[in-house]
Short mmCIF file of C-alpha atoms in Angstrom, two decimals:
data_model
loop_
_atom_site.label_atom_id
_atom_site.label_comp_id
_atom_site.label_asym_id
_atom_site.label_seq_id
_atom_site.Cartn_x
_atom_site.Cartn_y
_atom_site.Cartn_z
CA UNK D 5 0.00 0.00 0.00
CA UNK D 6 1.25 3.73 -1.11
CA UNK D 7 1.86 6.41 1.64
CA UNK D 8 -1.29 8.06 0.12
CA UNK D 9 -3.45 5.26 0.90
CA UNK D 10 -2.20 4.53 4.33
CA UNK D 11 -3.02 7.89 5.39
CA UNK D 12 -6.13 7.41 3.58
CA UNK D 13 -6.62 4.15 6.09
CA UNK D 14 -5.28 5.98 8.92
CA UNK D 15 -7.82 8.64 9.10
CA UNK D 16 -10.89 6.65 8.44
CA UNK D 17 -9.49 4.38 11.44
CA UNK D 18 -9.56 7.70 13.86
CA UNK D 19 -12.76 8.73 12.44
CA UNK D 20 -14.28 5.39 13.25
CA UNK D 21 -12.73 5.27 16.80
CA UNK D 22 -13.73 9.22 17.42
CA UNK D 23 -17.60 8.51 16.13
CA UNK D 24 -17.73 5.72 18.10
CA UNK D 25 -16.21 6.89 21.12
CA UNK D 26 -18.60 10.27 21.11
CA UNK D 27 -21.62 8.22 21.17
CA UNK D 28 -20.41 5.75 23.48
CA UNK D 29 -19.96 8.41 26.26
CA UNK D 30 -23.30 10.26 25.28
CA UNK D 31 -25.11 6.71 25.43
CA UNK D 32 -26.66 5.80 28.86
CA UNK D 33 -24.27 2.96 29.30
CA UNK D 34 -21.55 4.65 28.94
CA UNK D 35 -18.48 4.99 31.61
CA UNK D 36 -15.82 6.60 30.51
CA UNK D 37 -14.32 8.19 33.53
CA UNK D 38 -12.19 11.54 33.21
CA UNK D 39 -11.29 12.81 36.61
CA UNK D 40 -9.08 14.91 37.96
CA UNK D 41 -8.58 16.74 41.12
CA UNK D 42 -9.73 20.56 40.61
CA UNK D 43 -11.03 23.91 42.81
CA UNK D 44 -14.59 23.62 42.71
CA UNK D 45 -16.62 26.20 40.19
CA UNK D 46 -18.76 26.97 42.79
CA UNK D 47 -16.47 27.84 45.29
CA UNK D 48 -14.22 30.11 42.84
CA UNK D 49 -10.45 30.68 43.74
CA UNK D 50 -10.87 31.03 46.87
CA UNK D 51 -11.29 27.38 47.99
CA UNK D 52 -11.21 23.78 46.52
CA UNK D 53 -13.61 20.65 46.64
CA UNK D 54 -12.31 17.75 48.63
CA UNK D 55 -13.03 14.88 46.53
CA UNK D 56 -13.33 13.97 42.63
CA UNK D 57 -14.81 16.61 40.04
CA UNK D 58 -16.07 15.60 37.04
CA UNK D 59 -16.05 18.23 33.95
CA UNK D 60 -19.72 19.61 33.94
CA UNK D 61 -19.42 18.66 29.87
CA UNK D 62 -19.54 15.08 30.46
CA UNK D 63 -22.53 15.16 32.94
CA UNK D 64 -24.35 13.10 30.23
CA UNK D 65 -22.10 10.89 29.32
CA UNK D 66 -20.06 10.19 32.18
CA UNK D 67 -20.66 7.60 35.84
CA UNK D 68 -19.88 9.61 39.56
CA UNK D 69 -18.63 7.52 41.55
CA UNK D 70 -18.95 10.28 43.85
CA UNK D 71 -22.45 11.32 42.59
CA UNK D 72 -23.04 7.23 43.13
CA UNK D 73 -21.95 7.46 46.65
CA UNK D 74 -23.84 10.53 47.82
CA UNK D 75 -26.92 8.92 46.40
CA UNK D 76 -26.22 5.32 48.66
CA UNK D 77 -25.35 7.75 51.55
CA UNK D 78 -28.80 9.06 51.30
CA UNK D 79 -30.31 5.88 50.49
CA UNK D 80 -28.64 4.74 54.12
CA UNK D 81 -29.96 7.34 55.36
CA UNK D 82 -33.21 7.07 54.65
CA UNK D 83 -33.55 3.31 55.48
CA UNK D 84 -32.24 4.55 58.66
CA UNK D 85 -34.62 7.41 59.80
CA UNK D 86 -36.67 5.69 62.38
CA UNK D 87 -40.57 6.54 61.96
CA UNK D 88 -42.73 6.15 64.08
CA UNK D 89 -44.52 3.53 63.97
CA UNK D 90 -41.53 1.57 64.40
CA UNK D 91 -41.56 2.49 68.18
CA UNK D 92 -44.92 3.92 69.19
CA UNK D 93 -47.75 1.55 69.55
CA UNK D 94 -50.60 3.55 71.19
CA UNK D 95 -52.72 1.07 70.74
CA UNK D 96 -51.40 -0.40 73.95
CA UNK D 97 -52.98 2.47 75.90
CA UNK D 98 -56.27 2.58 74.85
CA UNK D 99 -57.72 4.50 78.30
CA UNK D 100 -55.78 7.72 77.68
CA UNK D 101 -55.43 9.85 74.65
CA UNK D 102 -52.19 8.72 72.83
CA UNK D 103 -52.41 10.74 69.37
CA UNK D 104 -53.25 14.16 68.86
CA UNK D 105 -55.46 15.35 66.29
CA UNK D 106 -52.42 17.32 64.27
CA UNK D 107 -51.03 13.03 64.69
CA UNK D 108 -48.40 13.97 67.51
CA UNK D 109 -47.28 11.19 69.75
CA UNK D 110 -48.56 11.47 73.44
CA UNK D 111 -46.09 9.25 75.02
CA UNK D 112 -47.58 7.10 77.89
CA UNK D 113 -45.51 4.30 80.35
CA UNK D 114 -46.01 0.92 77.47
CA UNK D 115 -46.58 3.19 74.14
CA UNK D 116 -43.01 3.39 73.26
CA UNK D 117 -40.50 0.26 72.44
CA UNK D 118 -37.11 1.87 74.16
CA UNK D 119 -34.95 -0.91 72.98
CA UNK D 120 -35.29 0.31 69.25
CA UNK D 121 -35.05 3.69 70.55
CA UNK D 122 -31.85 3.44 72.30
CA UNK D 123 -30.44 1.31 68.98
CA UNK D 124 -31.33 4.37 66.76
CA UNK D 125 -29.66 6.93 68.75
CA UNK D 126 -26.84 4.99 70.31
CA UNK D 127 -25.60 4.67 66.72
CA UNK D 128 -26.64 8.64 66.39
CA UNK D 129 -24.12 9.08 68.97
CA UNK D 130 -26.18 11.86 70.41
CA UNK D 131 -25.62 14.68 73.67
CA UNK D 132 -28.35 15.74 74.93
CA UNK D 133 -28.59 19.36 77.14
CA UNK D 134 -30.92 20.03 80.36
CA UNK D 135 -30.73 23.93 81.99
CA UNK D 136 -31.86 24.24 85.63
CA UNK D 137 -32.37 27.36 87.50
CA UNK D 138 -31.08 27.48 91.17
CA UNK D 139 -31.63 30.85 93.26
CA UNK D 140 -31.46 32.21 96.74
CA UNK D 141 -33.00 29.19 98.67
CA UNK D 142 -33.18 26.93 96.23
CA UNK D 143 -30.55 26.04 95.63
CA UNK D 144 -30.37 24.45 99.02
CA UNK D 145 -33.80 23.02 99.06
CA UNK D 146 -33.97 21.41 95.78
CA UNK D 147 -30.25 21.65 93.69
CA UNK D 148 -28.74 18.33 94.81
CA UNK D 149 -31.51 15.87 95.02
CA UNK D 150 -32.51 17.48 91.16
CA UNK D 151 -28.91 16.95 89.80
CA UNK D 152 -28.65 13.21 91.67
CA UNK D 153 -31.36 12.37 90.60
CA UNK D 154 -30.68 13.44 87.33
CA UNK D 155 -27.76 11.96 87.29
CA UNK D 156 -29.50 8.29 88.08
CA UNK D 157 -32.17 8.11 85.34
CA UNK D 158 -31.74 11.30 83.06
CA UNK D 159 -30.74 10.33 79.52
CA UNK D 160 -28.50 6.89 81.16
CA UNK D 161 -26.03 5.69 78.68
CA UNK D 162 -26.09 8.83 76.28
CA UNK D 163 -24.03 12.21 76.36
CA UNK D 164 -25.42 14.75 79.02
CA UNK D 165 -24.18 18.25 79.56
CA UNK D 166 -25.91 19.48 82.67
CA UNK D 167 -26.44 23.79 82.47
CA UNK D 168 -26.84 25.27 85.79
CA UNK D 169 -27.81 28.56 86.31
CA UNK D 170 -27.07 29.78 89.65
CA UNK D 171 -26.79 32.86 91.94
CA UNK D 172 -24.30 32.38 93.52
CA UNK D 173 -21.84 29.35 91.65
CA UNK D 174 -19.88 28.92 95.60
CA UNK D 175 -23.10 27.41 97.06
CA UNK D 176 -22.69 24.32 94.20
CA UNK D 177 -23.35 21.19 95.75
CA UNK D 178 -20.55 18.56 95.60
CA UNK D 179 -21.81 15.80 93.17
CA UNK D 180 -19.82 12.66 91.63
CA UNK D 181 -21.22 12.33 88.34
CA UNK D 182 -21.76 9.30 86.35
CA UNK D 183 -19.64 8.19 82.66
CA UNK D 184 -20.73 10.62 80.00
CA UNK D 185 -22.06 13.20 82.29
CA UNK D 186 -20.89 16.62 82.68
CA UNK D 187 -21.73 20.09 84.50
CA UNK D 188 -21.58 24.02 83.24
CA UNK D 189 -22.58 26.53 85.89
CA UNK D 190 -23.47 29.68 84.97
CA UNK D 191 -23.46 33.16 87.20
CA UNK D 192 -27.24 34.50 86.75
CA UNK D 193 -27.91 37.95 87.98
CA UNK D 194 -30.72 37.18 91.01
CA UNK D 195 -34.29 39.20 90.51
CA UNK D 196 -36.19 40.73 92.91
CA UNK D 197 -39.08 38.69 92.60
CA UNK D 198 -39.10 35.04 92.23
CA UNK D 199 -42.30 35.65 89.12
CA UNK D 200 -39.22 38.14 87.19
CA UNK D 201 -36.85 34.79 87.92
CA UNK D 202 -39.35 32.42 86.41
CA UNK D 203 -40.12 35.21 83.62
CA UNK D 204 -36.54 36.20 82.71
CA UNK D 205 -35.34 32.36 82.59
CA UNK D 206 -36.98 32.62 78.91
CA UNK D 207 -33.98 35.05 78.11
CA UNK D 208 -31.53 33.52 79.61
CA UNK D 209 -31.76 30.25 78.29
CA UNK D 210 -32.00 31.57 74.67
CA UNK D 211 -28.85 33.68 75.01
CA UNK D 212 -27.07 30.78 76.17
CA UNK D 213 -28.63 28.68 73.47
CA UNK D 214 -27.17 31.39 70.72
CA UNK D 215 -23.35 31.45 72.72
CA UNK D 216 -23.02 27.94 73.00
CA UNK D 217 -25.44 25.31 73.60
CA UNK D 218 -26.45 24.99 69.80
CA UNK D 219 -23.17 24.05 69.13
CA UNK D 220 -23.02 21.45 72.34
CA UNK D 221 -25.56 19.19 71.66
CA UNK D 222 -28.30 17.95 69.90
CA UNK D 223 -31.22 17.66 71.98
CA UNK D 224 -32.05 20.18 75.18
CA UNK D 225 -34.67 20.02 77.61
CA UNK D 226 -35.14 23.03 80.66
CA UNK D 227 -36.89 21.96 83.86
CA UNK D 228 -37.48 23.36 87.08
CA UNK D 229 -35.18 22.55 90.19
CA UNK D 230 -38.10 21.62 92.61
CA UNK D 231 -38.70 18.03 91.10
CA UNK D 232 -37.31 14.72 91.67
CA UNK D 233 -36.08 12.02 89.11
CA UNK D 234 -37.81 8.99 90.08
CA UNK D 235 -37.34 6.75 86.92
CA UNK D 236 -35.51 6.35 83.41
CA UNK D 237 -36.39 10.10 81.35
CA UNK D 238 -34.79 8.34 78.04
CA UNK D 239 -34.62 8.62 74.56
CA UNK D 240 -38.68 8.22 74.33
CA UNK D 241 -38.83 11.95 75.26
CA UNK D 242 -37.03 13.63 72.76
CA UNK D 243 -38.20 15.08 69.65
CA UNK D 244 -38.51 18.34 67.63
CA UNK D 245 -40.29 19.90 70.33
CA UNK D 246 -42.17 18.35 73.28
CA UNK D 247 -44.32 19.51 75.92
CA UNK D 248 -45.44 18.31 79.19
CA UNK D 249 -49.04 18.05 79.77
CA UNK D 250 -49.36 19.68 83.41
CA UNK D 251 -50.79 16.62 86.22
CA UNK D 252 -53.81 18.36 87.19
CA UNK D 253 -55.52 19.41 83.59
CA UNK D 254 -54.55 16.74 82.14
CA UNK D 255 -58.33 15.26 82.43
CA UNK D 256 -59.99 18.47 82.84
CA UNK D 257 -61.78 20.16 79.70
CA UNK D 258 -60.42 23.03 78.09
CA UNK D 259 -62.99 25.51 79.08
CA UNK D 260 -61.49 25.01 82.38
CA UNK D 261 -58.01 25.31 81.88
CA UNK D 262 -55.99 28.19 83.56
CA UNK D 263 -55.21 30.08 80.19
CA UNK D 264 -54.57 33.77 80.59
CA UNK D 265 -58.15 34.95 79.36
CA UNK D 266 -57.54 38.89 79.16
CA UNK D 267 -57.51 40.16 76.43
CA UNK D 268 -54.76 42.88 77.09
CA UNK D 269 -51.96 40.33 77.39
CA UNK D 270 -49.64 38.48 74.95
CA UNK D 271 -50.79 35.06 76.19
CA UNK D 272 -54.12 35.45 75.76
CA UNK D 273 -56.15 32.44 74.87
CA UNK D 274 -59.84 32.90 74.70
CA UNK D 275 -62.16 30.65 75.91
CA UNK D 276 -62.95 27.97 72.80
CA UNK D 277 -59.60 27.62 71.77
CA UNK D 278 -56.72 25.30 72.93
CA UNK D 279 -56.00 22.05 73.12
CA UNK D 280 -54.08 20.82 76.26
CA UNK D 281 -52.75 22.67 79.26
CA UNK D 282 -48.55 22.26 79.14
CA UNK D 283 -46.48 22.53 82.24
CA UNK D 284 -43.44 24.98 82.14
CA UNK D 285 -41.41 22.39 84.35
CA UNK D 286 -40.39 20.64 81.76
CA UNK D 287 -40.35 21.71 78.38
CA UNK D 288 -37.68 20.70 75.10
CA UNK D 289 -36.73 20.10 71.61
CA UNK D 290 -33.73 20.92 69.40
CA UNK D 291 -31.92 23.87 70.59
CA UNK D 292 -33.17 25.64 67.50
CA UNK D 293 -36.77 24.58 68.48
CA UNK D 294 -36.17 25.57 72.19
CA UNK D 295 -34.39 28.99 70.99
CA UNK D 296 -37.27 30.02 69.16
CA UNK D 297 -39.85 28.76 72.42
CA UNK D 298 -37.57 30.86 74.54
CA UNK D 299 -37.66 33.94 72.05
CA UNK D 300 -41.09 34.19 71.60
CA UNK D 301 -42.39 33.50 75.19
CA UNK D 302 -39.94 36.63 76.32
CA UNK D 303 -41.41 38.45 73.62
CA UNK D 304 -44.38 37.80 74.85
CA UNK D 305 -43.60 38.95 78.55
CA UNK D 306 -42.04 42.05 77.01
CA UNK D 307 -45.08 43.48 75.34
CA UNK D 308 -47.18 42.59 78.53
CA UNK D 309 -43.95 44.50 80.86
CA UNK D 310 -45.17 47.14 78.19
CA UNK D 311 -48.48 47.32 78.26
CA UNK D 312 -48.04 47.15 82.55
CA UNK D 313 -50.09 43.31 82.72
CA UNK D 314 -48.44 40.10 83.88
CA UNK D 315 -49.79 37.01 82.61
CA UNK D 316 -51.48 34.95 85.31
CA UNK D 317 -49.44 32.04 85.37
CA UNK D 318 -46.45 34.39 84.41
CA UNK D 319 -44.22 32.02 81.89
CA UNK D 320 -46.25 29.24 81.63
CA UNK D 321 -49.46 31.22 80.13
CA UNK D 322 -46.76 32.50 77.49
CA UNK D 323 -45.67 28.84 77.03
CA UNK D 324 -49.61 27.78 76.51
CA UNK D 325 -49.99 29.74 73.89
CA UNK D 326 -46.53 29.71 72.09
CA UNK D 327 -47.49 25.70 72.20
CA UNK D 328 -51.27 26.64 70.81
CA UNK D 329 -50.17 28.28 67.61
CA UNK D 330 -47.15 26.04 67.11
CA UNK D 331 -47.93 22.48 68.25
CA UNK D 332 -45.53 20.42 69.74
CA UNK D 333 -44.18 17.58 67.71
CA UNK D 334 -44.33 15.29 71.09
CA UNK D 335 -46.13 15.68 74.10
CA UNK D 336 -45.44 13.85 77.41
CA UNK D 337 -47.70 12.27 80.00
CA UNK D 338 -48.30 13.09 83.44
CA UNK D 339 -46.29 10.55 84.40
CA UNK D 340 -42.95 12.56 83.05
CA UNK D 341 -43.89 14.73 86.08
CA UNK D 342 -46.67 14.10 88.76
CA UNK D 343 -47.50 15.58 91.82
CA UNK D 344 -48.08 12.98 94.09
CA UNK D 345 -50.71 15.39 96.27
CA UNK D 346 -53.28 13.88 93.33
CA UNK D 347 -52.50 10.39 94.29
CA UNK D 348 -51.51 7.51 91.74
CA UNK D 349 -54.77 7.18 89.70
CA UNK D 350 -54.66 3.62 87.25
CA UNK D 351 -53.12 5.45 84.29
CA UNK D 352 -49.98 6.58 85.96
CA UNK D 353 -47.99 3.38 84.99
CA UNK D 354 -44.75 4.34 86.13
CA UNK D 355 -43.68 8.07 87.52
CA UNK D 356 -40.65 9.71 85.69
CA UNK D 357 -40.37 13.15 87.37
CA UNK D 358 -42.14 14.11 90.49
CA UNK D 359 -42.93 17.35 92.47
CA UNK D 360 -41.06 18.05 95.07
CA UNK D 361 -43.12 19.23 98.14
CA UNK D 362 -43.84 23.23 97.37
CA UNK D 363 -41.99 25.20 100.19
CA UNK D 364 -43.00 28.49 98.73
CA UNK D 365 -43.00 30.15 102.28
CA UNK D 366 -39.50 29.10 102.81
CA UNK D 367 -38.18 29.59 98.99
CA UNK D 368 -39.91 32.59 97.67
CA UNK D 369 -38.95 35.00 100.73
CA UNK D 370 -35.73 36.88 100.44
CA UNK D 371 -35.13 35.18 97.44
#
């Protein structure tokens, strides 16, 4: 063969291999991989992409491995979000109400399997936050029994970071905590009256939610100090944002629930309206969740400081009706706090939290 018709041969060989080649990547079976490490387009010069990048002109024609993996990541993901009827049977408790009517869980002593809870967030590998107040005199009534107690059956086997807000930090009591348990204390400026402490609590836990606590854990719960763990408070309890339905309304009907009713005030609920009564002792979520509870109850007391009112039951009527126009995603039982001055009526099953025994003429004087 001449040089002529080599080169003749020749080019109809690289035509061949190109034509076949394009359509080969452009095909839906195709894999040709061309990958090479390179600052990401969307980030500009100022950073680069960790990982493989794949020319954005060979999207169609081209496999990502790391578009592949993202895609399984999310798949594991998904098979791994836990719903709910994987652990709530409220079936089991028919006496009581178990389901809300926006479908929240109302989580009852036998509704919840814990075992599959404690599997889901055990691999989670979660921390979970509780604030507590302590000031003047009770810090000495109440702090140490709270935080043993707490200590016992709060959260047991998971990451706790304790947040204790205190007058005076020298008057801490002297606790050995348990594996995976640790304390903050906090200096709190003391008010003059103990409703401005229960009021102002609202602030204070959302400014420490904004400094650091959104970065320190996952879940957060804020209680009072004058209760008593009795049993396990796990995993059961946590959620977006939960609520504690208060031990004495908990049967009552609505019309007779202590809502602020005047009109003038920022908690105002009027009579027709609302669906359970929640208790302020105990109240949670995700620290974004609890931020914006916190935030919008002390906006609430602001505008009544403003308009010279105080909600009747201070706080908790501003917690009542934060929780009526934005429902909780989880509500607990009495039994997550009882007051034993009610007795222990069939459908308390097993008592979480208790009252301590209200000292309010020894506590609430020189505070």
């Amino acid at each position: 063969m001449n040089v002529k018709g080599k080169v003749i041969l020749s080019m109809l060989v690289v035509s061949t291999v190109i034509v076949v080649f394009w359509e080969y990547i452009n095909s839906p079976e195709g894999s040709f991989l061309w990958i090479y490490h390179s600052k990401s387009p969307e980030l500009g010069d100022s950073g680069s992409q960790k990982g493989w990048w794949f020319p954005s002109w060979f999207n169609n024609g081209t496999h990502s491995y790391q578009e592949e993996e993202d895609v399984d990541r999310d798949k594991e993901d998904n098979e791994e979000e836990l719903l709910l009827s994987d652990w709530f049977s409220p079936e089991k408790r028919p006496e009581v109400v178990t389901v809300t009517e926006w479908k929240a869980p109302v989580v009852w002593e036998g509704t919840f399997n814990r075992a599959i809870l404690e599997n889901y967030y055990g691999k989670q590998k979660i921390t979970v936050g509780l604030t507590v107040f302590a000031i003047g005199r009770y810090i000495e009534h109440y702090l140490e029994e709270f935080l043993t107690s707490a200590n016992r059956h709060f959260m047991v086997g998971h990451k706790v970071i304790f947040y204790i807000m205190m007058d005076d930090v020298s008057r801490l009591p002297l606790i050995e905590l348990g594996p995976l348990r640790s304390f903050k204390v906090f200096e709190v400026k003391p008010e003059k009256r103990w409703q401005d402490i229960s009021m102002m609590r609202m602030k204070t836990i959302g400014e420490h939610i904004v400094a650091h606590i959104q970065y320190e854990v996952d879940f957060l719960f804020c209680m009072d100090v004058d209760q008593v763990f009795q049993d396990t408070f796990g995993v059961e309890t946590l959620g977006q944002s939960v609520a504690q339905l208060q031990a004495w309304w908990y049967k009552a009907d609505p019309l007779d629930f202590t809502y602020e009713r005047r009109k003038e005030s920022a908690a105002f609920i009027p009579y027709g309206l609302g669906d359970f009564y929640y208790h302020a002792a105990i109240f949670g979520g995700t620290p974004i969740q609890v931020l914006n509870i916190t935030q919008e109850c002390f906006k609430g007391i602001l505008q009544d400081k403003k308009n010279d009112i105080e909600a009747e039951w201070h706080d908790e009527s501003h917690l009542n009706k934060y929780f009526l126009l934005n429902k909780p995603t989880k509500i607990l039982s009495p039994e997550y706090c009882w007051d034993y001055h009610i007795g222990l009526p069939s459908d308390i099953k097993t008592v979480k939290v208790s009252w301590q025994t209200k000292e309010y003429n020894l506590v609430r004087n020189n505070i």
